[in-house]
Amino acid sequence: MQLLPTLFKETPNLLLSGGSMLYIDAVCRGIDDIPTIEPDTRALLRQRLDTEGLDRLAAELKLLDPDYYHKADLRNTRRIVHALEICYQTGRPYSSFLSRQTKQRPFRIVKIGLNRPRTELFDRINRRTMQMLDLGFEQEARNVYPLRHLNSLNTVGYKEMFRYIGGEWDLPQAIEKIQRNTRVYAKKQLTWFQRDADIHWFHPDEEERILDFIKEQAN
C-alpha cells in the first residue's frame, strides 16, 4: 500500500495480478493489525507442536479463544499455531484482533476473475506439474532441501518433493500428490473468490471481452 501513491503519480491505472487471496484482500479491503510474533514465542510454539502435536494445541486454543476455535480449520497447522502465538504474546484472544472491517481506498477497484471448466483446469494442473519436473523442479527442491523447515517452503510442490527426497515416497507418488494437492488448492481459491460479488468472471481466452469490459468500466 505504501508504494501505490507513488505509482499513481506515474499512471492513473494500475494492474494487480495473482492468486493469493490474502494479498489481494490486503490491497482491496485492508487487513487487521496483527502483532508481529517475537522469535521466542514462535520457537516455543514450534517446540510444543513437535512434542505435543496439533490436537493438543487445538485443545488449548479452544480454552484461550473459543470464538476462533469454532471458526478455524483445525487441520491447518499454521493457523492454529499462529492463533496461539498471538494469545501467548498479547494475553488476548486472537479473534479480538479480527475486526474484518473494510478500509476505504482513495481509488476505484475493478476486479476480474479468470476461470476454466473444472476438467480443463485440472488437466492443465496435471500437465503443468509434469512440465515443472521437465524444467528441473526436482533439482530445485534438492537445492533447498536443507531449508525445508522454513514456512516459506511449506507449500504445495516443495513439501511433496521433500518427502520423496527424504525417502518417504517414490517419485510417482510425489507427483500424484503434487497434482492432487494443487487441484485442492485451486478449488479453495475459487471458493474464496466466488464469495466476492464484485468479481467479474471470464474464461482466460476471452481477451476481447475482457478488454471491452475494462473500457466500459473506464468510462
PDB file of C-alpha atoms in Angstrom:
ATOM      1  CA  MET A   1       0.000   0.000   0.000  1.00  0.00           C
ATOM      2  CA  GLN A   2       2.893   2.392   0.665  1.00  0.00           C
ATOM      3  CA  LEU A   3       4.013   2.048  -2.951  1.00  0.00           C
ATOM      4  CA  LEU A   4       0.642   2.778  -4.549  1.00  0.00           C
ATOM      5  CA  PRO A   5       0.630   6.614  -4.129  1.00  0.00           C
ATOM      6  CA  THR A   6       4.000   6.790  -5.898  1.00  0.00           C
ATOM      7  CA  LEU A   7       2.809   4.548  -8.713  1.00  0.00           C
ATOM      8  CA  PHE A   8      -0.396   6.540  -9.188  1.00  0.00           C
ATOM      9  CA  LYS A   9       1.734   9.646  -9.807  1.00  0.00           C
ATOM     10  CA  GLU A  10       3.224   7.856 -12.812  1.00  0.00           C
ATOM     11  CA  THR A  11      -0.001   6.408 -14.258  1.00  0.00           C
ATOM     12  CA  PRO A  12      -3.716   6.668 -13.460  1.00  0.00           C
ATOM     13  CA  ASN A  13      -4.273   2.920 -13.891  1.00  0.00           C
ATOM     14  CA  LEU A  14      -2.522   0.045 -12.117  1.00  0.00           C
ATOM     15  CA  LEU A  15      -2.854  -3.708 -12.597  1.00  0.00           C
ATOM     16  CA  LEU A  16      -2.587  -6.118  -9.677  1.00  0.00           C
ATOM     17  CA  SER A  17      -2.484  -9.785 -10.653  1.00  0.00           C
ATOM     18  CA  GLY A  18      -2.076 -13.009  -8.757  1.00  0.00           C
ATOM     19  CA  GLY A  19      -3.916 -15.764  -6.981  1.00  0.00           C
ATOM     20  CA  SER A  20      -3.097 -15.144  -3.314  1.00  0.00           C
ATOM     21  CA  MET A  21      -6.342 -14.376  -1.546  1.00  0.00           C
ATOM     22  CA  LEU A  22      -4.766 -12.662   1.460  1.00  0.00           C
ATOM     23  CA  TYR A  23      -2.614 -10.240  -0.543  1.00  0.00           C
ATOM     24  CA  ILE A  24      -5.488  -9.220  -2.801  1.00  0.00           C
ATOM     25  CA  ASP A  25      -7.726  -8.597   0.199  1.00  0.00           C
ATOM     26  CA  ALA A  26      -4.952  -6.612   1.875  1.00  0.00           C
ATOM     27  CA  VAL A  27      -4.829  -4.177  -1.043  1.00  0.00           C
ATOM     28  CA  CYS A  28      -8.540  -4.009  -1.788  1.00  0.00           C
ATOM     29  CA  ARG A  29     -10.089  -4.290   1.665  1.00  0.00           C
ATOM     30  CA  GLY A  30      -7.271  -3.844   4.157  1.00  0.00           C
ATOM     31  CA  ILE A  31      -6.161  -6.313   6.803  1.00  0.00           C
ATOM     32  CA  ASP A  32      -6.351  -6.366  10.561  1.00  0.00           C
ATOM     33  CA  ASP A  33      -3.446  -5.007  12.586  1.00  0.00           C
ATOM     34  CA  ILE A  34      -1.969  -8.270  13.885  1.00  0.00           C
ATOM     35  CA  PRO A  35       1.108  -8.029  16.164  1.00  0.00           C
ATOM     36  CA  THR A  36       4.425  -9.343  14.861  1.00  0.00           C
ATOM     37  CA  ILE A  37       5.401 -12.557  16.635  1.00  0.00           C
ATOM     38  CA  GLU A  38       8.608 -12.475  18.658  1.00  0.00           C
ATOM     39  CA  PRO A  39      11.205 -15.204  17.924  1.00  0.00           C
ATOM     40  CA  ASP A  40      10.990 -16.698  21.435  1.00  0.00           C
ATOM     41  CA  THR A  41       7.219 -17.119  21.215  1.00  0.00           C
ATOM     42  CA  ARG A  42       7.477 -18.660  17.764  1.00  0.00           C
ATOM     43  CA  ALA A  43      10.175 -21.084  18.906  1.00  0.00           C
ATOM     44  CA  LEU A  44       8.133 -22.105  21.957  1.00  0.00           C
ATOM     45  CA  LEU A  45       5.031 -22.925  19.920  1.00  0.00           C
ATOM     46  CA  ARG A  46       7.088 -24.753  17.288  1.00  0.00           C
ATOM     47  CA  GLN A  47       8.650 -26.893  20.033  1.00  0.00           C
ATOM     48  CA  ARG A  48       5.256 -27.643  21.554  1.00  0.00           C
ATOM     49  CA  LEU A  49       3.880 -28.599  18.159  1.00  0.00           C
ATOM     50  CA  ASP A  50       6.740 -31.035  17.647  1.00  0.00           C
ATOM     51  CA  THR A  51       6.467 -32.602  21.100  1.00  0.00           C
ATOM     52  CA  GLU A  52       2.716 -32.459  21.831  1.00  0.00           C
ATOM     53  CA  GLY A  53       1.099 -32.459  18.395  1.00  0.00           C
ATOM     54  CA  LEU A  54      -1.569 -30.367  16.706  1.00  0.00           C
ATOM     55  CA  ASP A  55      -4.551 -31.841  18.586  1.00  0.00           C
ATOM     56  CA  ARG A  56      -3.130 -30.752  21.929  1.00  0.00           C
ATOM     57  CA  LEU A  57      -2.536 -27.211  20.669  1.00  0.00           C
ATOM     58  CA  ALA A  58      -6.034 -27.051  19.196  1.00  0.00           C
ATOM     59  CA  ALA A  59      -7.493 -28.097  22.555  1.00  0.00           C
ATOM     60  CA  GLU A  60      -5.586 -25.265  24.237  1.00  0.00           C
ATOM     61  CA  LEU A  61      -6.813 -22.806  21.610  1.00  0.00           C
ATOM     62  CA  LYS A  62     -10.376 -23.855  22.483  1.00  0.00           C
ATOM     63  CA  LEU A  63      -9.736 -22.686  26.037  1.00  0.00           C
ATOM     64  CA  LEU A  64      -7.928 -19.450  25.167  1.00  0.00           C
ATOM     65  CA  ASP A  65     -10.028 -18.371  22.191  1.00  0.00           C
ATOM     66  CA  PRO A  66     -13.238 -20.403  21.765  1.00  0.00           C
ATOM     67  CA  ASP A  67     -14.612 -17.951  19.174  1.00  0.00           C
ATOM     68  CA  TYR A  68     -11.727 -18.518  16.778  1.00  0.00           C
ATOM     69  CA  TYR A  69     -11.556 -22.246  17.597  1.00  0.00           C
ATOM     70  CA  HIS A  70     -15.102 -22.818  16.352  1.00  0.00           C
ATOM     71  CA  LYS A  71     -14.362 -20.968  13.066  1.00  0.00           C
ATOM     72  CA  ALA A  72     -10.868 -22.296  12.357  1.00  0.00           C
ATOM     73  CA  ASP A  73      -9.774 -25.182  10.168  1.00  0.00           C
ATOM     74  CA  LEU A  74      -8.460 -27.429  12.947  1.00  0.00           C
ATOM     75  CA  ARG A  75      -6.255 -29.318  10.449  1.00  0.00           C
ATOM     76  CA  ASN A  76      -4.498 -26.137   9.369  1.00  0.00           C
ATOM     77  CA  THR A  77      -1.344 -26.278  11.471  1.00  0.00           C
ATOM     78  CA  ARG A  78      -0.119 -22.831  10.534  1.00  0.00           C
ATOM     79  CA  ARG A  79      -3.322 -21.064  11.541  1.00  0.00           C
ATOM     80  CA  ILE A  80      -3.726 -22.917  14.832  1.00  0.00           C
ATOM     81  CA  VAL A  81      -0.125 -22.226  15.812  1.00  0.00           C
ATOM     82  CA  HIS A  82      -0.348 -18.573  14.770  1.00  0.00           C
ATOM     83  CA  ALA A  83      -3.530 -18.030  16.775  1.00  0.00           C
ATOM     84  CA  LEU A  84      -1.832 -19.444  19.863  1.00  0.00           C
ATOM     85  CA  GLU A  85       1.244 -17.298  19.234  1.00  0.00           C
ATOM     86  CA  ILE A  86      -0.968 -14.205  19.379  1.00  0.00           C
ATOM     87  CA  CYS A  87      -2.708 -15.440  22.518  1.00  0.00           C
ATOM     88  CA  TYR A  88       0.606 -16.121  24.252  1.00  0.00           C
ATOM     89  CA  GLN A  89       2.289 -12.886  23.226  1.00  0.00           C
ATOM     90  CA  THR A  90      -0.567 -10.453  23.859  1.00  0.00           C
ATOM     91  CA  GLY A  91      -2.627 -12.150  26.535  1.00  0.00           C
ATOM     92  CA  ARG A  92      -5.661 -11.540  24.336  1.00  0.00           C
ATOM     93  CA  PRO A  93      -7.712 -13.908  22.153  1.00  0.00           C
ATOM     94  CA  TYR A  94      -6.600 -13.945  18.550  1.00  0.00           C
ATOM     95  CA  SER A  95     -10.203 -13.310  17.473  1.00  0.00           C
ATOM     96  CA  SER A  96     -10.153  -9.940  19.266  1.00  0.00           C
ATOM     97  CA  PHE A  97      -7.785  -8.642  16.582  1.00  0.00           C
ATOM     98  CA  LEU A  98     -10.047  -9.705  13.698  1.00  0.00           C
ATOM     99  CA  SER A  99     -12.278  -6.744  13.027  1.00  0.00           C
ATOM    100  CA  ARG A 100     -12.802  -7.625   9.336  1.00  0.00           C
ATOM    101  CA  GLN A 101     -13.811  -4.025   8.605  1.00  0.00           C
ATOM    102  CA  THR A 102     -13.276  -2.893   5.026  1.00  0.00           C
ATOM    103  CA  LYS A 103     -10.973   0.119   4.811  1.00  0.00           C
ATOM    104  CA  GLN A 104     -11.815   2.885   2.399  1.00  0.00           C
ATOM    105  CA  ARG A 105      -9.444   3.251  -0.566  1.00  0.00           C
ATOM    106  CA  PRO A 106      -8.804   6.518  -2.458  1.00  0.00           C
ATOM    107  CA  PHE A 107      -9.005   4.726  -5.805  1.00  0.00           C
ATOM    108  CA  ARG A 108     -11.548   2.729  -7.780  1.00  0.00           C
ATOM    109  CA  ILE A 109     -11.153  -1.057  -7.907  1.00  0.00           C
ATOM    110  CA  VAL A 110     -12.323  -3.244 -10.803  1.00  0.00           C
ATOM    111  CA  LYS A 111     -11.995  -6.969 -10.155  1.00  0.00           C
ATOM    112  CA  ILE A 112     -11.665  -9.536 -12.931  1.00  0.00           C
ATOM    113  CA  GLY A 113     -11.553 -13.272 -12.253  1.00  0.00           C
ATOM    114  CA  LEU A 114     -10.272 -15.898 -14.683  1.00  0.00           C
ATOM    115  CA  ASN A 115     -11.701 -19.401 -14.580  1.00  0.00           C
ATOM    116  CA  ARG A 116     -11.906 -22.529 -16.715  1.00  0.00           C
ATOM    117  CA  PRO A 117     -14.252 -25.545 -16.739  1.00  0.00           C
ATOM    118  CA  ARG A 118     -13.201 -27.939 -13.985  1.00  0.00           C
ATOM    119  CA  THR A 119     -11.981 -30.723 -16.300  1.00  0.00           C
ATOM    120  CA  GLU A 120      -9.933 -28.255 -18.336  1.00  0.00           C
ATOM    121  CA  LEU A 121      -8.451 -26.668 -15.219  1.00  0.00           C
ATOM    122  CA  PHE A 122      -7.466 -29.984 -13.658  1.00  0.00           C
ATOM    123  CA  ASP A 123      -5.920 -31.239 -16.888  1.00  0.00           C
ATOM    124  CA  ARG A 124      -3.774 -28.101 -17.102  1.00  0.00           C
ATOM    125  CA  ILE A 125      -2.694 -28.539 -13.472  1.00  0.00           C
ATOM    126  CA  ASN A 126      -1.622 -32.126 -14.130  1.00  0.00           C
ATOM    127  CA  ARG A 127       0.306 -31.178 -17.258  1.00  0.00           C
ATOM    128  CA  ARG A 128       1.869 -28.152 -15.559  1.00  0.00           C
ATOM    129  CA  THR A 129       3.233 -30.399 -12.802  1.00  0.00           C
ATOM    130  CA  MET A 130       4.975 -32.590 -15.351  1.00  0.00           C
ATOM    131  CA  GLN A 131       6.319 -29.530 -17.152  1.00  0.00           C
ATOM    132  CA  MET A 132       7.810 -28.227 -13.894  1.00  0.00           C
ATOM    133  CA  LEU A 133       9.639 -31.517 -13.436  1.00  0.00           C
ATOM    134  CA  ASP A 134      10.893 -31.439 -17.017  1.00  0.00           C
ATOM    135  CA  LEU A 135      12.300 -27.964 -16.345  1.00  0.00           C
ATOM    136  CA  GLY A 136      14.274 -29.097 -13.297  1.00  0.00           C
ATOM    137  CA  PHE A 137      11.946 -28.785 -10.314  1.00  0.00           C
ATOM    138  CA  GLU A 138      13.395 -31.888  -8.629  1.00  0.00           C
ATOM    139  CA  GLN A 139      16.879 -30.387  -8.561  1.00  0.00           C
ATOM    140  CA  GLU A 140      15.475 -27.082  -7.344  1.00  0.00           C
ATOM    141  CA  ALA A 141      13.808 -28.902  -4.444  1.00  0.00           C
ATOM    142  CA  ARG A 142      17.047 -30.733  -3.659  1.00  0.00           C
ATOM    143  CA  ASN A 143      18.912 -27.417  -3.544  1.00  0.00           C
ATOM    144  CA  VAL A 144      16.620 -26.052  -0.821  1.00  0.00           C
ATOM    145  CA  TYR A 145      16.050 -29.348   0.987  1.00  0.00           C
ATOM    146  CA  PRO A 146      18.293 -28.274   3.935  1.00  0.00           C
ATOM    147  CA  LEU A 147      15.915 -25.312   4.446  1.00  0.00           C
ATOM    148  CA  ARG A 148      12.737 -27.407   4.388  1.00  0.00           C
ATOM    149  CA  HIS A 149      11.841 -26.318   7.942  1.00  0.00           C
ATOM    150  CA  LEU A 150      11.091 -22.755   6.765  1.00  0.00           C
ATOM    151  CA  ASN A 151       7.440 -21.716   6.468  1.00  0.00           C
ATOM    152  CA  SER A 152       8.083 -20.294   3.011  1.00  0.00           C
ATOM    153  CA  LEU A 153       8.866 -23.820   1.777  1.00  0.00           C
ATOM    154  CA  ASN A 154       5.829 -25.425   3.397  1.00  0.00           C
ATOM    155  CA  THR A 155       3.930 -25.108   0.142  1.00  0.00           C
ATOM    156  CA  VAL A 156       2.384 -27.398  -2.456  1.00  0.00           C
ATOM    157  CA  GLY A 157       5.137 -28.809  -4.629  1.00  0.00           C
ATOM    158  CA  TYR A 158       8.071 -28.403  -2.294  1.00  0.00           C
ATOM    159  CA  LYS A 159       6.650 -30.327   0.642  1.00  0.00           C
ATOM    160  CA  GLU A 160       5.759 -33.338  -1.550  1.00  0.00           C
ATOM    161  CA  MET A 161       9.198 -33.339  -3.190  1.00  0.00           C
ATOM    162  CA  PHE A 162      10.835 -33.163   0.236  1.00  0.00           C
ATOM    163  CA  ARG A 163       9.081 -36.387   1.235  1.00  0.00           C
ATOM    164  CA  TYR A 164      10.390 -38.008  -1.961  1.00  0.00           C
ATOM    165  CA  ILE A 165      13.930 -36.713  -1.392  1.00  0.00           C
ATOM    166  CA  GLY A 166      13.775 -37.886   2.218  1.00  0.00           C
ATOM    167  CA  GLY A 167      12.921 -41.411   1.079  1.00  0.00           C
ATOM    168  CA  GLU A 168       9.355 -41.487   2.391  1.00  0.00           C
ATOM    169  CA  TRP A 169       7.716 -41.559  -1.062  1.00  0.00           C
ATOM    170  CA  ASP A 170       8.801 -42.642  -4.521  1.00  0.00           C
ATOM    171  CA  LEU A 171       8.723 -40.102  -7.361  1.00  0.00           C
ATOM    172  CA  PRO A 172       5.417 -41.208  -8.974  1.00  0.00           C
ATOM    173  CA  GLN A 173       3.698 -40.900  -5.589  1.00  0.00           C
ATOM    174  CA  ALA A 174       5.154 -37.430  -5.034  1.00  0.00           C
ATOM    175  CA  ILE A 175       3.987 -36.341  -8.484  1.00  0.00           C
ATOM    176  CA  GLU A 176       0.475 -37.646  -7.855  1.00  0.00           C
ATOM    177  CA  LYS A 177       0.347 -35.805  -4.516  1.00  0.00           C
ATOM    178  CA  ILE A 178       1.517 -32.536  -6.075  1.00  0.00           C
ATOM    179  CA  GLN A 179      -1.167 -32.774  -8.733  1.00  0.00           C
ATOM    180  CA  ARG A 180      -3.879 -33.671  -6.238  1.00  0.00           C
ATOM    181  CA  ASN A 181      -2.911 -31.008  -3.678  1.00  0.00           C
ATOM    182  CA  THR A 182      -2.676 -28.354  -6.380  1.00  0.00           C
ATOM    183  CA  ARG A 183      -6.190 -29.247  -7.535  1.00  0.00           C
ATOM    184  CA  VAL A 184      -7.423 -28.981  -3.942  1.00  0.00           C
ATOM    185  CA  TYR A 185      -5.764 -25.575  -3.550  1.00  0.00           C
ATOM    186  CA  ALA A 186      -7.275 -24.370  -6.823  1.00  0.00           C
ATOM    187  CA  LYS A 187     -10.738 -25.327  -5.562  1.00  0.00           C
ATOM    188  CA  LYS A 188     -10.113 -23.428  -2.320  1.00  0.00           C
ATOM    189  CA  GLN A 189      -9.062 -20.370  -4.288  1.00  0.00           C
ATOM    190  CA  LEU A 190     -12.229 -20.482  -6.371  1.00  0.00           C
ATOM    191  CA  THR A 191     -14.412 -20.970  -3.293  1.00  0.00           C
ATOM    192  CA  TRP A 192     -12.782 -17.940  -1.655  1.00  0.00           C
ATOM    193  CA  PHE A 193     -13.070 -15.676  -4.693  1.00  0.00           C
ATOM    194  CA  GLN A 194     -16.614 -16.724  -5.606  1.00  0.00           C
ATOM    195  CA  ARG A 195     -17.809 -15.210  -2.329  1.00  0.00           C
ATOM    196  CA  ASP A 196     -16.789 -11.806  -3.688  1.00  0.00           C
ATOM    197  CA  ALA A 197     -19.740 -10.438  -5.648  1.00  0.00           C
ATOM    198  CA  ASP A 198     -17.571  -7.652  -7.099  1.00  0.00           C
ATOM    199  CA  ILE A 199     -15.522 -10.058  -9.229  1.00  0.00           C
ATOM    200  CA  HIS A 200     -16.479 -10.284 -12.909  1.00  0.00           C
ATOM    201  CA  TRP A 201     -15.626 -13.719 -14.308  1.00  0.00           C
ATOM    202  CA  PHE A 202     -14.202 -14.593 -17.724  1.00  0.00           C
ATOM    203  CA  HIS A 203     -12.526 -17.504 -19.441  1.00  0.00           C
ATOM    204  CA  PRO A 204      -8.797 -16.679 -19.916  1.00  0.00           C
ATOM    205  CA  ASP A 205      -9.198 -16.966 -23.689  1.00  0.00           C
ATOM    206  CA  GLU A 206     -11.847 -14.223 -23.796  1.00  0.00           C
ATOM    207  CA  GLU A 207      -9.328 -11.443 -24.312  1.00  0.00           C
ATOM    208  CA  GLU A 208     -11.587  -9.209 -26.401  1.00  0.00           C
ATOM    209  CA  ARG A 209     -14.457  -9.451 -23.913  1.00  0.00           C
ATOM    210  CA  ILE A 210     -12.108  -8.631 -21.056  1.00  0.00           C
ATOM    211  CA  LEU A 211     -10.678  -5.587 -22.847  1.00  0.00           C
ATOM    212  CA  ASP A 212     -14.173  -4.371 -23.771  1.00  0.00           C
ATOM    213  CA  PHE A 213     -15.268  -4.743 -20.152  1.00  0.00           C
ATOM    214  CA  ILE A 214     -12.278  -2.745 -18.905  1.00  0.00           C
ATOM    215  CA  LYS A 215     -13.015   0.021 -21.413  1.00  0.00           C
ATOM    216  CA  GLU A 216     -16.628   0.142 -20.246  1.00  0.00           C
ATOM    217  CA  GLN A 217     -15.548   0.462 -16.634  1.00  0.00           C
ATOM    218  CA  ALA A 218     -13.176   3.296 -17.505  1.00  0.00           C
ATOM    219  CA  ASN A 219     -15.987   5.414 -18.982  1.00  0.00           C
TER     220      ASN A 219
END
